[in-house]
CSV table of C-alpha atoms in Angstrom, one decimal:
chain,number,residue,atom,x,y,z
A,1,MET,CA,0.0,-0.1,-0.1
A,2,SER,CA,2.6,2.6,1.0
A,3,ARG,CA,4.8,1.7,-1.9
A,4,ARG,CA,1.8,2.1,-4.1
A,5,VAL,CA,1.1,5.4,-2.6
A,6,ALA,CA,4.7,6.7,-3.2
A,7,VAL,CA,4.9,5.3,-6.8
A,8,ALA,CA,1.9,7.2,-7.5
A,9,SER,CA,3.2,10.3,-5.8
A,10,VAL,CA,6.1,10.0,-8.1
A,11,ALA,CA,4.0,9.6,-11.1
A,12,LEU,CA,1.9,12.2,-10.1
A,13,VAL,CA,4.7,14.9,-10.1
A,14,ALA,CA,6.4,13.1,-13.2
A,15,ALA,CA,3.3,13.6,-14.8
A,16,ALA,CA,2.6,17.7,-13.6
A,17,ALA,CA,6.2,18.0,-15.1
A,18,LEU,CA,6.2,16.6,-18.1
A,19,ALA,CA,2.5,18.2,-18.8
A,20,GLY,CA,2.4,21.4,-21.4
A,21,ALA,CA,4.9,24.0,-20.7
A,22,SER,CA,3.9,27.8,-20.4
A,23,PRO,CA,6.2,30.8,-21.1
A,24,ALA,CA,9.0,31.1,-19.0
A,25,ARG,CA,7.9,33.5,-15.4
A,26,SER,CA,10.6,32.6,-13.3
A,27,HIS,CA,14.2,34.1,-12.5
A,28,LEU,CA,17.2,33.7,-10.5
A,29,VAL,CA,16.3,37.0,-7.2
A,30,THR,CA,19.7,38.7,-7.8
A,31,THR,CA,22.2,38.6,-4.6
A,32,GLY,CA,24.2,41.2,-6.1
A,33,LEU,CA,27.0,38.2,-5.3
A,34,GLY,CA,26.7,36.7,-8.4
A,35,PRO,CA,25.2,33.6,-10.4
A,36,PHE,CA,26.5,31.2,-7.6
A,37,TYR,CA,24.6,33.7,-4.6
A,38,ASP,CA,21.6,33.5,-6.6
A,39,GLY,CA,21.4,30.1,-6.4
A,40,LEU,CA,22.5,29.9,-3.3
A,41,GLY,CA,20.0,32.6,-2.2
A,42,HIS,CA,17.0,30.9,-4.9
A,43,LEU,CA,15.3,28.6,-2.0
A,44,ALA,CA,15.2,32.0,0.6
A,45,LEU,CA,13.3,33.8,-2.1
A,46,THR,CA,11.1,31.0,-3.6
A,47,PRO,CA,8.6,29.6,-1.3
A,48,GLU,CA,7.3,27.5,-3.8
A,49,ASP,CA,10.8,25.7,-4.2
A,50,PHE,CA,12.0,26.2,-0.7
A,51,ILE,CA,8.5,24.6,0.7
A,52,SER,CA,8.7,21.5,-1.3
A,53,VAL,CA,12.2,20.6,-0.3
A,54,LEU,CA,11.4,21.5,3.4
A,55,ALA,CA,7.9,18.5,3.5
A,56,ALA,CA,10.9,16.5,1.2
A,57,ALA,CA,13.4,17.0,4.4
A,58,LEU,CA,10.5,16.8,7.1
A,59,LEU,CA,9.6,13.6,5.0
A,60,VAL,CA,12.8,11.9,5.3
A,61,GLY,CA,13.7,13.0,8.9
A,62,LEU,CA,10.2,11.3,9.7
A,63,ARG,CA,11.4,8.0,8.2
A,64,GLY,CA,14.8,7.8,10.4
A,65,LYS,CA,18.4,8.1,9.3
A,66,ALA,CA,18.8,6.0,6.6
A,67,HIS,CA,16.7,7.9,4.1
A,68,GLY,CA,17.6,11.0,5.3
A,69,ARG,CA,21.7,9.9,4.2
A,70,ALA,CA,19.9,8.8,1.2
A,71,ALA,CA,17.3,11.8,0.6
A,72,LEU,CA,20.5,13.7,1.1
A,73,LEU,CA,22.7,12.6,-1.9
A,74,VAL,CA,19.8,12.1,-4.0
A,75,LEU,CA,17.5,15.6,-3.5
A,76,PRO,CA,20.8,17.5,-4.3
A,77,ALA,CA,22.6,15.3,-7.3
A,78,SER,CA,19.2,15.1,-9.1
A,79,TRP,CA,18.2,18.5,-8.5
A,80,LEU,CA,21.2,19.6,-10.4
A,81,ALA,CA,20.8,16.2,-13.4
A,82,GLY,CA,17.2,18.0,-13.8
A,83,GLY,CA,18.7,21.8,-13.7
A,84,ALA,CA,21.6,20.8,-16.5
A,85,LEU,CA,18.8,18.9,-18.9
A,86,GLY,CA,16.6,21.7,-18.5
A,87,LEU,CA,19.3,24.4,-19.4
A,88,ALA,CA,19.8,22.5,-22.8
A,89,LEU,CA,16.6,21.5,-23.2
A,90,ARG,CA,14.9,25.0,-22.2
A,91,PRO,CA,11.1,24.3,-20.4
A,92,GLY,CA,8.8,26.4,-19.8
A,93,ALA,CA,7.6,26.9,-16.2
A,94,GLU,CA,4.5,25.2,-15.3
A,95,PRO,CA,3.5,27.0,-12.1
A,96,VAL,CA,1.1,23.0,-10.9
A,97,VAL,CA,4.2,21.0,-10.3
A,98,GLY,CA,4.5,23.3,-7.5
A,99,VAL,CA,1.2,22.8,-6.5
A,100,LEU,CA,1.5,18.9,-6.5
A,101,SER,CA,4.9,19.0,-5.1
A,102,LEU,CA,3.2,20.4,-2.1
A,103,LEU,CA,-0.1,18.5,-2.0
A,104,VAL,CA,1.7,15.2,-2.1
A,105,LEU,CA,5.1,15.5,0.0
A,106,GLY,CA,1.9,17.2,2.6
A,107,ILE,CA,-0.2,14.5,2.4
A,108,LEU,CA,2.4,11.7,2.5
A,109,VAL,CA,4.1,13.9,6.0
A,110,ALA,CA,1.0,14.2,7.5
A,111,ALA,CA,-0.1,10.7,6.5
A,112,ASP,CA,3.6,9.2,8.3
A,113,LEU,CA,3.2,5.9,6.2
A,114,THR,CA,6.6,3.9,6.1
A,115,TRP,CA,8.1,2.5,3.3
A,116,PRO,CA,12.0,1.0,2.4
A,117,THR,CA,14.7,3.6,1.4
A,118,THR,CA,14.5,2.6,-2.5
A,119,VAL,CA,11.4,4.4,-2.2
A,120,THR,CA,12.2,7.4,-0.6
A,121,VAL,CA,15.4,7.4,-3.6
A,122,GLY,CA,12.8,6.7,-6.0
A,123,LEU,CA,11.1,10.3,-4.9
A,124,GLY,CA,13.6,12.1,-4.1
A,125,ALA,CA,14.7,11.6,-7.5
A,126,ALA,CA,11.4,12.2,-9.0
A,127,ILE,CA,11.4,16.0,-7.2
A,128,GLY,CA,14.7,17.0,-7.7
A,129,LEU,CA,14.8,16.0,-11.0
A,130,VAL,CA,11.3,18.0,-11.9
A,131,HIS,CA,12.3,21.0,-9.9
A,132,GLY,CA,15.8,21.0,-11.2
A,133,TYR,CA,14.2,20.7,-15.1
A,134,LEU,CA,11.9,23.7,-14.3
A,135,ASN,CA,14.8,25.7,-12.5
A,136,GLY,CA,17.3,24.6,-15.4
A,137,GLY,CA,14.3,26.3,-17.7
A,138,ALA,CA,14.2,28.9,-16.0
A,139,LEU,CA,17.8,29.5,-15.7
A,140,ALA,CA,18.7,29.1,-19.4
A,141,ALA,CA,17.9,32.1,-20.6
A,142,VAL,CA,20.2,34.3,-18.2
A,143,ALA,CA,23.7,34.1,-18.4
A,144,GLY,CA,26.0,32.1,-15.5
A,145,GLY,CA,22.5,29.9,-15.0
A,146,GLY,CA,25.0,26.9,-14.4
A,147,LEU,CA,26.5,28.4,-11.7
A,148,GLY,CA,23.0,29.5,-10.1
A,149,LEU,CA,21.8,25.6,-10.6
A,150,VAL,CA,25.1,24.4,-8.6
A,151,GLY,CA,24.2,27.5,-6.0
A,152,ILE,CA,20.6,26.3,-5.8
A,153,ALA,CA,21.9,22.0,-5.2
A,154,THR,CA,24.2,23.6,-2.7
A,155,SER,CA,21.2,25.3,-0.9
A,156,VAL,CA,18.7,22.7,-1.2
A,157,PHE,CA,21.4,20.1,0.6
A,158,VAL,CA,22.1,22.2,3.3
A,159,VAL,CA,18.1,22.4,3.6
A,160,VAL,CA,17.8,18.9,3.5
A,161,ALA,CA,20.7,18.1,6.0
A,162,LEU,CA,19.6,20.4,8.6
A,163,VAL,CA,16.1,19.5,8.6
A,164,ALA,CA,16.1,16.2,8.2
A,165,ALA,CA,18.8,16.2,10.8
A,166,PHE,CA,16.3,17.9,13.3
A,167,VAL,CA,13.1,15.4,12.5
A,168,THR,CA,15.3,12.6,12.9
A,169,ARG,CA,16.3,13.5,16.6
A,170,LEU,CA,12.9,13.9,17.6
A,171,GLU,CA,11.5,10.7,20.1
A,172,ALA,CA,8.8,12.8,21.8
A,173,PRO,CA,5.5,11.4,20.3
A,174,TRP,CA,3.9,14.9,20.4
A,175,ALA,CA,7.1,16.4,18.5
A,176,ARG,CA,6.4,13.7,15.6
A,177,ILE,CA,2.8,14.8,15.9
A,178,ALA,CA,3.8,18.4,15.3
A,179,VAL,CA,6.0,17.4,12.3
A,180,ARG,CA,2.8,15.4,10.9
A,181,VAL,CA,0.4,19.0,11.3
A,182,ALA,CA,3.1,20.4,9.6
A,183,GLY,CA,2.5,18.3,6.7
A,184,SER,CA,-1.3,18.7,6.5
A,185,TRP,CA,-0.8,22.5,7.0
A,186,ILE,CA,1.4,22.2,4.0
A,187,ALA,CA,-1.1,19.8,2.1
A,188,ALA,CA,-3.8,22.4,2.5
A,189,VAL,CA,-2.0,25.5,1.3
A,190,GLY,CA,-1.2,22.9,-1.4
A,191,LEU,CA,-5.0,22.3,-1.7
A,192,LEU,CA,-5.9,26.1,-1.8
A,193,MET,CA,-2.8,26.3,-4.7
A,194,LEU,CA,-4.9,23.8,-6.6
A,195,GLY,CA,-7.5,26.0,-6.2
A,196,TRP,CA,-5.8,29.3,-7.4
A,197,TRP,CA,-4.2,27.3,-10.2
A,198,LEU,CA,-7.4,25.8,-11.6
A,199,GLN,CA,-9.5,29.2,-11.7
A,200,THR,CA,-6.7,30.4,-13.7
A,201,ALA,CA,-6.5,27.5,-16.2
A,202,LEU,CA,-10.2,27.2,-16.4
A,203,ALA,CA,-10.9,31.3,-17.1
B,1,MET,CA,53.7,53.2,10.5
B,2,SER,CA,50.5,50.6,9.6
B,3,ALA,CA,47.2,51.6,10.2
B,4,PRO,CA,45.2,49.8,13.4
B,5,PRO,CA,43.8,46.8,12.3
B,6,THR,CA,39.9,48.6,12.9
B,7,SER,CA,41.0,51.0,10.4
B,8,ARG,CA,42.0,48.2,8.3
B,9,LEU,CA,39.4,46.1,8.8
B,10,ARG,CA,37.3,49.4,8.0
B,11,ALA,CA,38.6,49.9,4.7
B,12,THR,CA,38.7,46.2,3.8
B,13,LEU,CA,35.2,46.0,4.6
B,14,THR,CA,34.6,49.1,2.3
B,15,LEU,CA,36.4,48.0,-0.6
B,16,ALA,CA,35.0,44.3,-0.5
B,17,ALA,CA,31.2,46.8,-0.4
B,18,ALA,CA,32.3,48.3,-3.4
B,19,GLY,CA,33.2,45.2,-5.6
B,20,LEU,CA,30.0,43.9,-4.7
B,21,LEU,CA,28.0,46.5,-5.6
B,22,LEU,CA,30.4,46.5,-9.2
B,23,ARG,CA,29.5,42.8,-9.4
B,24,ALA,CA,25.6,43.6,-9.5
B,25,ARG,CA,23.7,41.9,-12.2
B,26,PRO,CA,21.1,44.1,-14.1
B,27,THR,CA,20.0,40.5,-15.9
B,28,PHE,CA,19.1,39.0,-12.9
B,29,ALA,CA,16.5,41.4,-11.9
B,30,HIS,CA,13.1,40.7,-10.8
B,31,LEU,CA,11.4,42.3,-7.7
B,32,GLU,CA,9.5,40.0,-5.5
B,33,SER,CA,6.5,42.9,-4.6
B,34,GLY,CA,4.0,42.5,-2.2
B,35,GLN,CA,4.7,38.7,-1.0
B,36,ALA,CA,4.7,40.3,2.3
B,37,GLY,CA,1.1,41.8,1.8
B,38,GLY,CA,-0.2,38.2,0.0
B,39,PHE,CA,1.5,36.6,3.7
B,40,LEU,CA,0.2,39.3,6.3
B,41,GLN,CA,-2.9,39.4,4.4
B,42,GLY,CA,-3.8,35.7,4.7
B,43,LEU,CA,-2.8,35.7,8.3
B,44,ALA,CA,-5.2,38.2,9.2
B,45,HIS,CA,-8.8,36.9,6.8
B,46,PRO,CA,-9.9,33.8,9.0
B,47,VAL,CA,-9.1,36.2,12.4
B,48,THR,CA,-11.7,39.1,10.2
B,49,GLY,CA,-14.6,36.9,11.2
B,50,LEU,CA,-16.0,36.1,14.7
B,51,ASP,CA,-18.1,33.7,13.7
B,52,HIS,CA,-15.2,31.7,12.3
B,53,VAL,CA,-12.9,33.0,14.9
B,54,LEU,CA,-15.4,31.0,16.9
B,55,ALA,CA,-15.8,27.7,15.5
B,56,MET,CA,-12.2,27.2,14.7
B,57,VAL,CA,-11.2,28.1,18.9
B,58,ALA,CA,-14.4,25.5,19.4
B,59,VAL,CA,-12.7,22.6,17.3
B,60,GLY,CA,-9.2,23.2,19.6
B,61,LEU,CA,-11.6,23.2,23.3
B,62,TRP,CA,-13.8,19.9,22.0
B,63,GLY,CA,-10.0,18.0,20.5
B,64,ALA,CA,-8.4,19.2,24.2
B,65,GLN,CA,-11.4,18.0,25.7
B,66,LEU,CA,-11.4,14.5,23.8
B,67,GLY,CA,-7.8,14.2,24.8
B,68,ALA,CA,-5.4,11.7,22.5
B,69,PRO,CA,-5.6,11.5,19.6
B,70,ALA,CA,-8.6,13.8,18.8
B,71,ILE,CA,-6.2,16.4,20.6
B,72,TRP,CA,-4.2,16.9,17.4
B,73,LEU,CA,-6.7,15.0,15.2
B,74,LEU,CA,-9.6,17.4,14.7
B,75,PRO,CA,-7.1,20.5,14.3
B,76,VAL,CA,-5.5,18.4,11.8
B,77,THR,CA,-8.8,17.8,9.8
B,78,PHE,CA,-10.1,21.1,9.9
B,79,PRO,CA,-7.5,22.8,8.1
B,80,VAL,CA,-7.1,19.5,5.2
B,81,VAL,CA,-11.0,19.8,4.6
B,82,MET,CA,-10.9,23.7,4.8
B,83,ALA,CA,-8.4,24.2,2.4
B,84,PHE,CA,-10.5,21.8,0.2
B,85,GLY,CA,-13.9,23.8,0.3
B,86,GLY,CA,-11.8,27.0,-0.2
B,87,MET,CA,-10.7,24.9,-3.5
B,88,LEU,CA,-14.2,24.3,-4.3
B,89,ALA,CA,-15.1,28.2,-4.0
B,90,LEU,CA,-11.9,28.8,-6.2
B,91,VAL,CA,-12.9,26.4,-9.2
B,92,GLY,CA,-16.5,28.0,-8.8
B,93,VAL,CA,-18.5,25.2,-7.5
B,94,GLY,CA,-21.4,26.6,-5.7
B,95,LEU,CA,-22.5,25.4,-2.1
B,96,PRO,CA,-25.8,26.0,-0.2
B,97,GLY,CA,-26.4,27.5,2.8
B,98,VAL,CA,-22.7,28.6,3.7
B,99,GLU,CA,-23.6,31.3,6.2
B,100,VAL,CA,-25.9,28.7,7.8
B,101,GLY,CA,-23.7,26.1,8.1
B,102,ILE,CA,-20.9,28.3,9.3
B,103,ALA,CA,-23.1,29.6,12.4
B,104,LEU,CA,-24.4,26.2,12.8
B,105,SER,CA,-20.6,25.1,13.2
B,106,GLY,CA,-20.7,27.5,16.2
B,107,VAL,CA,-24.1,26.0,17.7
B,108,LEU,CA,-23.1,22.7,17.4
B,109,LEU,CA,-19.0,22.4,17.8
B,110,GLY,CA,-20.3,24.9,21.3
B,111,LEU,CA,-22.9,22.3,22.1
B,112,ALA,CA,-20.3,19.7,22.0
B,113,VAL,CA,-17.9,21.2,24.5
B,114,ALA,CA,-20.8,22.2,26.8
B,115,ALA,CA,-22.2,19.3,26.9
B,116,ALA,CA,-18.4,17.1,27.2
B,117,TRP,CA,-20.3,14.9,24.5
B,118,ARG,CA,-17.6,12.3,23.2
B,119,PRO,CA,-18.6,10.1,19.6
B,120,ARG,CA,-16.6,7.9,18.5
B,121,LEU,CA,-13.3,9.6,17.1
B,122,ALA,CA,-14.4,9.4,13.7
B,123,ALA,CA,-18.1,10.6,14.1
B,124,ALA,CA,-16.3,14.0,15.5
B,125,ALA,CA,-13.9,14.0,12.5
B,126,VAL,CA,-16.5,13.7,10.2
B,127,LEU,CA,-18.7,16.6,12.1
B,128,VAL,CA,-15.7,19.0,12.3
B,129,GLY,CA,-14.6,18.1,8.5
B,130,LEU,CA,-18.2,18.8,7.4
B,131,PHE,CA,-18.3,22.8,8.9
B,132,ALA,CA,-14.9,23.0,7.7
B,133,VAL,CA,-15.9,22.6,4.3
B,134,PHE,CA,-18.4,25.6,4.7
B,135,HIS,CA,-15.7,27.9,6.0
B,136,GLY,CA,-13.6,27.3,3.3
B,137,HIS,CA,-15.9,27.8,1.0
B,138,ALA,CA,-16.6,31.5,2.7
B,139,HIS,CA,-12.8,32.7,2.8
B,140,GLY,CA,-12.7,30.8,-0.8
B,141,THR,CA,-15.1,32.9,-2.0
B,142,GLU,CA,-13.8,36.3,-0.9
B,143,LEU,CA,-10.0,35.4,-1.5
B,144,PRO,CA,-8.5,38.9,-2.9
B,145,ALA,CA,-7.0,38.9,-6.6
B,146,GLY,CA,-3.7,39.8,-7.4
B,147,GLN,CA,-2.3,38.5,-4.2
B,148,ASN,CA,0.7,36.2,-3.8
B,149,ALA,CA,-1.5,33.1,-3.9
B,150,LEU,CA,0.9,30.8,-2.1
B,151,LEU,CA,2.1,33.1,0.5
B,152,TYR,CA,-1.7,34.1,1.1
B,153,SER,CA,-2.3,30.0,1.3
B,154,LEU,CA,0.2,29.8,3.8
B,155,GLY,CA,-1.1,32.5,6.5
B,156,PHE,CA,-4.4,31.6,6.1
B,157,VAL,CA,-3.5,28.1,6.6
B,158,ALA,CA,-1.2,29.2,9.7
B,159,ALA,CA,-3.9,31.6,10.8
B,160,THR,CA,-6.2,28.8,11.3
B,161,GLY,CA,-3.8,26.3,12.9
B,162,THR,CA,-3.1,29.0,15.3
B,163,LEU,CA,-6.4,29.4,16.2
B,164,HIS,CA,-6.9,26.0,16.8
B,165,ALA,CA,-3.6,25.8,19.1
B,166,ILE,CA,-5.1,28.8,20.9
B,167,GLY,CA,-8.1,26.8,21.5
B,168,ILE,CA,-6.0,23.8,22.6
B,169,THR,CA,-4.2,25.8,24.7
B,170,ILE,CA,-7.3,27.2,26.6
B,171,GLY,CA,-8.8,23.4,26.7
B,172,LEU,CA,-5.6,22.3,28.4
B,173,VAL,CA,-7.5,23.4,31.9
B,174,HIS,CA,-9.8,20.1,31.4
B,175,ARG,CA,-7.0,18.3,33.5
B,176,PHE,CA,-8.4,20.3,36.3
B,177,VAL,CA,-11.8,19.9,37.9
B,178,TRP,CA,-12.4,23.9,38.3
B,179,GLY,CA,-11.1,23.3,34.7
B,180,ARG,CA,-13.8,21.1,33.1
B,181,THR,CA,-16.8,22.9,34.6
B,182,LEU,CA,-14.7,26.0,32.9
B,183,LEU,CA,-14.1,24.8,29.5
B,184,ARG,CA,-18.3,23.5,29.8
B,185,ALA,CA,-18.8,27.1,30.4
B,186,LEU,CA,-17.1,28.5,27.4
B,187,GLY,CA,-18.6,26.1,24.9
B,188,ALA,CA,-22.0,27.2,26.1
B,189,LEU,CA,-20.7,30.8,25.0
B,190,VAL,CA,-19.6,29.5,21.9
B,191,ALA,CA,-23.0,27.7,21.7
B,192,ALA,CA,-24.4,31.0,22.7
B,193,GLY,CA,-22.4,33.0,19.9
B,194,GLY,CA,-23.1,30.7,17.1
B,195,LEU,CA,-26.8,30.9,17.7
B,196,ALA,CA,-26.6,35.0,17.0
B,197,PHE,CA,-24.4,33.9,13.6
B,198,LEU,CA,-27.4,31.9,12.7
B,199,TRP,CA,-30.4,34.4,13.8
B,200,ARG,CA,-28.6,36.8,12.0
B,201,ALA,CA,-28.0,34.3,8.9
B,202,LEU,CA,-31.7,33.2,8.4
B,203,ALA,CA,-33.2,36.8,9.6
C-alpha cells in the first residue's frame, strides 16, 4: 500500500512536469554576489521550491537516518541532473508542478507511512529532477545559469541536511505529531494552490 | 607606520562592498513585490470574522476535551478539509447555505464542548470536516485577487492552525476539576455566539 502511494506520488509529479509547458515566468532573484550566490539564495526567495524541499526534508526526517542520508545525496544530485537537462532543453514554467509537490509531500508527511529506502530514493529523484528541470529552464535565459544551478543544489543540500537531521532526532510523540501537523498544513496550502491554479486554468 | 586593525578592517569592508556593488548584474533583476503583503493578508483573513474564530477555537477546545488522538486529529482535519472547501469555491463549485453552515458549526461545536460530548473519533472528525467545508468555501469566495497565492495560502492556513492551537491551549485546563467546568462554560459561550450568527443568517 505505502509503496503504491509513493509510486503514485512520483508518477503524479513526473506527469505534471511533462505536461504542456507555458512561457517561463521565474528567474533567479539577484543578490549582487554573482550567479552561484543568486542560486544559493533561490530557496530563501522562492517559497514554491523552499516549501517543497522543506516538506521532503520533514518526510525523510520522519522516516529515519537511512532515508535522510539517501535523500541528502539523491535530492541535490537529481536537482542538478534535472537542471542540466532543463538548461539544455529550456522548458517553460509549469506552476502546477510546485502545487502537486506540496500536496503530495504534505499528505505523505501527515500520513507518516513507512516504506523502504528505495522508495525514498525514487521519490527524492523525482522531486529533484522535476524541480531542477524547471529551474534549469528558467536559468537557461540568463548568463551563468549553470553556476546558479549549483548554488540552488547546494542550498537544497543544506536545507535537507539541517531539517532532516533535526526531525530524525525527535523522539517525543508530540514532537513527531507536530511535524505531521506541519505536513497537513503544507497539504492544505497545496489544496488551496490547486484551487488558484484551476481557477486560472479554467478561466 | 601601519594603520590600526580597526581602520584596516573598515577599509577592507569598504573595498569588499564596493566590489560587490560593481559585480551586481542587472540581467538577474526581478522584483518580488507584494509577497509579505500576501502572507499578512492571508494571516489576517481567518481572524476578521468572529463566526470563523468561534468555530476554529471550539475545534481546539473540543479536541483538548476529548484528549488523544482527537487533540491533534481534529485540528489536522479542519485545515485540510477547509482548504478543500476553499478549492471548491475557487473553481466555482457552489455550496448552498454557507452562512447558515458556519453559524451552525459554532452552535453544534459549542454544544459538544458544553455537554462534554464524547462521540466516536471518526464521527467527531466527520462533524468537524463537514463544517470545515463551509468555512473553507466562504473564505475561498472572499479571497482577494492579485495576491501571491502561495504566501496568502500559507498565512491563511497558519492563522487557522494558530486559532486551533489557542483553543487547545485553553482546553488544557480540562485536567483540573474547575477547568472542566470552565471549559463547558466556554462551550456554552461559543454556542450562544453561534446562535446569534445563526439568527442573523436566517433573518
